[in-house]
Amino acid sequence: MAMEGKRKTGAGRRKPGGESPLAARDRALELPREGPRPVYLLHGEEGYLAEDTARRLIEKIVPGERREYGLETLSGPSVTVAQLSGALASMPLFGRGERVVWARGCEIFRDAGRADAVRAMLPAKGCGTTLVITEERADRRLSLYKEIERRGAVCEFGRLSDMDSGHLRALHELVSARLAPGGRAISFDALLYLVQLVGTDLRAVFAEIEKLDLHAPPGAGIGKGDIDVMVSPSREMQAFQLADAVLSRDARRSLAMLDRLLAQGVSPLAILATLTNLTRHLLQIRDLLDEGALRGASSYPAFKAAIEAAPAAHREAYKSAGQNYRKYSIFGQHPYVVFKMAAHAGRMTAGGLRRRLDLLVKANPGLKHQRQRGGALLEGIVIELCGAGALTT
């Protein structure tokens, strides 16, 4: 959020994307002593949080008993500049009191002409009207953006990252607040598990949280078992679960999950790539354990501390993959994912993992040249990875 008093000295400015979305929300809701700013711009990819923040801000500016006549909402890209001008020019009904005009997704920044027309009608300080703008995209280069920074407040709500511990703590705080009225809670580990299934998009997360809230008994906590029952994993997570079943040498579960993925149209080559990458990660973990560069741990917090303490030389060595660093290195994965993989790596030998990796790498050309038989070839590979006799009861 840019503030007039701080811009003059350059203090308080932040780099784009350098602020947690939850911190951006808190900054937006900090009303100055003299009253709300004349204009707020809340924008970014995390539209759910931007709109939720706008609602909270409006509730503070226009209390419930006055909101019926103190709030005018204009929604969608079809809203014209003239309509926005008319809304801003209207006088508050029933005497004095703050008034809010909320422009929701009106694409005010879609071209310079539209943006300049809006800039010319921005409310002045102390006029009794506040303009709240929520947009997914807002061009920083336009003079409208700079003018809103000068007169009011700008808060950017970037997408929450599953690699940022601060973002994950913020997400846990948001979810916990949503569950609190019903007397329920979710542990941080359970939330991490949910994130691995659905990602960090707040609309998707809260949609699943609502289902979990209805499913759980009153006052009960939400755990991994509830998530397994109620949440449908993405294709990527199903592929990861297939790899987990293969590593557990559970051939029946592996083949059932393989059939499900193939029925959904997932390419055999994509499934093979998932198995190959996971085996590569397991071998990295096993090598680090054998070298003493990584300590095993039974709990996620202890393991996270251990992997963060791994010698920098190992981390830098894996960065030689360049742009593929995150894909190929365990240091590019979320620590919770690595923690789950480490349980398997601890039960396997480096030699056994190298043999598995060799089998998977050699299978790639065969799948490419025999695409029509890809499913059958992959079944054979899965059975071989699970081990001889694994199908016997």
mmCIF file of N, CA and C in Angstrom, residues 121-168:
data_model
loop_
_atom_site.group_PDB
_atom_site.id
_atom_site.type_symbol
_atom_site.label_atom_id
_atom_site.label_comp_id
_atom_site.label_asym_id
_atom_site.label_seq_id
_atom_site.Cartn_x
_atom_site.Cartn_y
_atom_site.Cartn_z
ATOM 1 N N MET A 121 -12.037 11.567 -12.624
ATOM 2 C CA MET A 121 -13.197 11.643 -11.733
ATOM 3 C C MET A 121 -12.933 11.032 -10.360
ATOM 4 N N LEU A 122 -11.658 10.740 -10.039
ATOM 5 C CA LEU A 122 -11.361 10.166 -8.735
ATOM 6 C C LEU A 122 -11.813 11.096 -7.619
ATOM 7 N N PRO A 123 -12.391 10.553 -6.548
ATOM 8 C CA PRO A 123 -12.868 11.400 -5.445
ATOM 9 C C PRO A 123 -11.728 12.154 -4.782
ATOM 10 N N ALA A 124 -12.059 13.339 -4.296
ATOM 11 C CA ALA A 124 -11.080 14.132 -3.544
ATOM 12 C C ALA A 124 -11.156 13.776 -2.068
ATOM 13 N N LYS A 125 -10.077 14.008 -1.362
ATOM 14 C CA LYS A 125 -10.038 13.740 0.067
ATOM 15 C C LYS A 125 -11.067 14.591 0.804
ATOM 16 N N GLY A 126 -11.840 13.938 1.684
ATOM 17 C CA GLY A 126 -12.803 14.655 2.492
ATOM 18 C C GLY A 126 -14.141 14.918 1.827
ATOM 19 N N CYS A 127 -14.360 14.361 0.621
ATOM 20 C CA CYS A 127 -15.623 14.625 -0.077
ATOM 21 C C CYS A 127 -16.765 13.742 0.430
ATOM 22 N N GLY A 128 -16.461 12.757 1.256
ATOM 23 C CA GLY A 128 -17.495 11.891 1.805
ATOM 24 C C GLY A 128 -17.776 10.659 0.981
ATOM 25 N N THR A 129 -17.101 10.506 -0.172
ATOM 26 C CA THR A 129 -17.275 9.327 -1.027
ATOM 27 C C THR A 129 -15.939 8.616 -1.203
ATOM 28 N N THR A 130 -15.960 7.300 -1.065
ATOM 29 C CA THR A 130 -14.771 6.475 -1.276
ATOM 30 C C THR A 130 -15.018 5.560 -2.463
ATOM 31 N N LEU A 131 -14.063 5.500 -3.376
ATOM 32 C CA LEU A 131 -14.120 4.584 -4.515
ATOM 33 C C LEU A 131 -13.242 3.375 -4.216
ATOM 34 N N VAL A 132 -13.842 2.190 -4.231
ATOM 35 C CA VAL A 132 -13.103 0.936 -4.035
ATOM 36 C C VAL A 132 -13.102 0.195 -5.365
ATOM 37 N N ILE A 133 -11.928 -0.084 -5.881
ATOM 38 C CA ILE A 133 -11.778 -0.768 -7.172
ATOM 39 C C ILE A 133 -11.145 -2.133 -6.931
ATOM 40 N N THR A 134 -11.778 -3.194 -7.431
ATOM 41 C CA THR A 134 -11.167 -4.528 -7.398
ATOM 42 C C THR A 134 -11.018 -5.010 -8.841
ATOM 43 N N GLU A 135 -9.795 -5.362 -9.196
ATOM 44 C CA GLU A 135 -9.474 -5.817 -10.551
ATOM 45 C C GLU A 135 -8.454 -6.945 -10.478
ATOM 46 N N GLU A 136 -8.499 -7.822 -11.458
ATOM 47 C CA GLU A 136 -7.454 -8.842 -11.539
ATOM 48 C C GLU A 136 -6.181 -8.226 -12.106
ATOM 49 N N ARG A 137 -6.332 -7.384 -13.129
ATOM 50 C CA ARG A 137 -5.168 -6.760 -13.762
ATOM 51 C C ARG A 137 -5.231 -5.250 -13.618
ATOM 52 N N ALA A 138 -4.090 -4.668 -13.274
ATOM 53 C CA ALA A 138 -3.984 -3.216 -13.171
ATOM 54 C C ALA A 138 -2.604 -2.812 -13.665
ATOM 55 N N ASP A 139 -2.556 -2.015 -14.717
ATOM 56 C CA ASP A 139 -1.291 -1.637 -15.357
ATOM 57 C C ASP A 139 -0.594 -0.541 -14.544
ATOM 58 N N ARG A 140 0.547 -0.889 -13.976
ATOM 59 C CA ARG A 140 1.307 0.055 -13.152
ATOM 60 C C ARG A 140 1.821 1.245 -13.969
ATOM 61 N N ARG A 141 1.931 1.064 -15.279
ATOM 62 C CA ARG A 141 2.516 2.122 -16.107
ATOM 63 C C ARG A 141 1.542 3.269 -16.354
ATOM 64 N N LEU A 142 0.251 3.029 -16.176
ATOM 65 C CA LEU A 142 -0.745 4.053 -16.476
ATOM 66 C C LEU A 142 -0.782 5.115 -15.377
ATOM 67 N N SER A 143 -1.102 6.324 -15.784
ATOM 68 C CA SER A 143 -1.138 7.432 -14.826
ATOM 69 C C SER A 143 -2.232 7.237 -13.781
ATOM 70 N N LEU A 144 -3.295 6.488 -14.131
ATOM 71 C CA LEU A 144 -4.361 6.214 -13.154
ATOM 72 C C LEU A 144 -3.801 5.458 -11.956
ATOM 73 N N TYR A 145 -2.963 4.465 -12.211
ATOM 74 C CA TYR A 145 -2.372 3.678 -11.128
ATOM 75 C C TYR A 145 -1.554 4.590 -10.201
ATOM 76 N N LYS A 146 -0.741 5.436 -10.817
ATOM 77 C CA LYS A 146 0.122 6.331 -10.030
ATOM 78 C C LYS A 146 -0.715 7.347 -9.251
ATOM 79 N N GLU A 147 -1.829 7.780 -9.850
ATOM 80 C CA GLU A 147 -2.675 8.767 -9.170
ATOM 81 C C GLU A 147 -3.384 8.136 -7.971
ATOM 82 N N ILE A 148 -3.791 6.869 -8.110
ATOM 83 C CA ILE A 148 -4.428 6.182 -6.972
ATOM 84 C C ILE A 148 -3.410 6.004 -5.851
ATOM 85 N N GLU A 149 -2.173 5.680 -6.215
ATOM 86 C CA GLU A 149 -1.122 5.588 -5.192
ATOM 87 C C GLU A 149 -0.955 6.924 -4.466
ATOM 88 N N ARG A 150 -1.027 8.021 -5.208
ATOM 89 C CA ARG A 150 -0.816 9.338 -4.622
ATOM 90 C C ARG A 150 -1.980 9.741 -3.711
ATOM 91 N N ARG A 151 -3.203 9.489 -4.161
ATOM 92 C CA ARG A 151 -4.371 9.942 -3.401
ATOM 93 C C ARG A 151 -4.832 8.947 -2.339
ATOM 94 N N GLY A 152 -4.637 7.681 -2.624
ATOM 95 C CA GLY A 152 -5.252 6.677 -1.757
ATOM 96 C C GLY A 152 -4.337 5.529 -1.400
ATOM 97 N N ALA A 153 -4.769 4.314 -1.723
ATOM 98 C CA ALA A 153 -4.025 3.117 -1.334
ATOM 99 C C ALA A 153 -4.126 2.064 -2.426
ATOM 100 N N VAL A 154 -3.014 1.395 -2.677
ATOM 101 C CA VAL A 154 -2.956 0.296 -3.641
ATOM 102 C C VAL A 154 -2.454 -0.941 -2.921
ATOM 103 N N CYS A 155 -3.190 -2.038 -3.019
ATOM 104 C CA CYS A 155 -2.763 -3.307 -2.427
ATOM 105 C C CYS A 155 -2.832 -4.393 -3.500
ATOM 106 N N GLU A 156 -1.748 -5.143 -3.628
ATOM 107 C CA GLU A 156 -1.694 -6.215 -4.623
ATOM 108 C C GLU A 156 -1.808 -7.569 -3.933
ATOM 109 N N PHE A 157 -2.676 -8.428 -4.470
ATOM 110 C CA PHE A 157 -2.914 -9.748 -3.904
ATOM 111 C C PHE A 157 -2.416 -10.808 -4.888
ATOM 112 N N GLY A 158 -1.132 -11.149 -4.743
ATOM 113 C CA GLY A 158 -0.555 -12.173 -5.613
ATOM 114 C C GLY A 158 -1.008 -13.557 -5.186
ATOM 115 N N ARG A 159 -0.792 -14.509 -6.082
ATOM 116 C CA ARG A 159 -1.159 -15.886 -5.783
ATOM 117 C C ARG A 159 -0.312 -16.419 -4.635
ATOM 118 N N LEU A 160 -0.946 -17.099 -3.702
ATOM 119 C CA LEU A 160 -0.212 -17.726 -2.603
ATOM 120 C C LEU A 160 0.685 -18.826 -3.153
ATOM 121 N N SER A 161 1.890 -18.916 -2.629
ATOM 122 C CA SER A 161 2.851 -19.908 -3.101
ATOM 123 C C SER A 161 2.932 -21.077 -2.126
ATOM 124 N N ASP A 162 2.910 -22.304 -2.661
ATOM 125 C CA ASP A 162 3.049 -23.472 -1.790
ATOM 126 C C ASP A 162 4.506 -23.708 -1.405
ATOM 127 N N MET A 163 5.407 -22.840 -1.895
ATOM 128 C CA MET A 163 6.819 -22.950 -1.546
ATOM 129 C C MET A 163 7.227 -21.924 -0.491
ATOM 130 N N ASP A 164 6.316 -21.038 -0.129
ATOM 131 C CA ASP A 164 6.617 -19.952 0.800
ATOM 132 C C ASP A 164 5.976 -20.259 2.153
ATOM 133 N N SER A 165 6.798 -20.458 3.178
ATOM 134 C CA SER A 165 6.261 -20.834 4.488
ATOM 135 C C SER A 165 5.373 -19.733 5.061
ATOM 136 N N GLY A 166 5.713 -18.456 4.773
ATOM 137 C CA GLY A 166 4.874 -17.357 5.241
ATOM 138 C C GLY A 166 3.499 -17.387 4.604
ATOM 139 N N HIS A 167 3.448 -17.667 3.313
ATOM 140 C CA HIS A 167 2.169 -17.781 2.618
ATOM 141 C C HIS A 167 1.344 -18.940 3.179
ATOM 142 N N LEU A 168 2.012 -20.057 3.458
ATOM 143 C CA LEU A 168 1.292 -21.222 3.974
ATOM 144 C C LEU A 168 0.747 -20.954 5.373
#
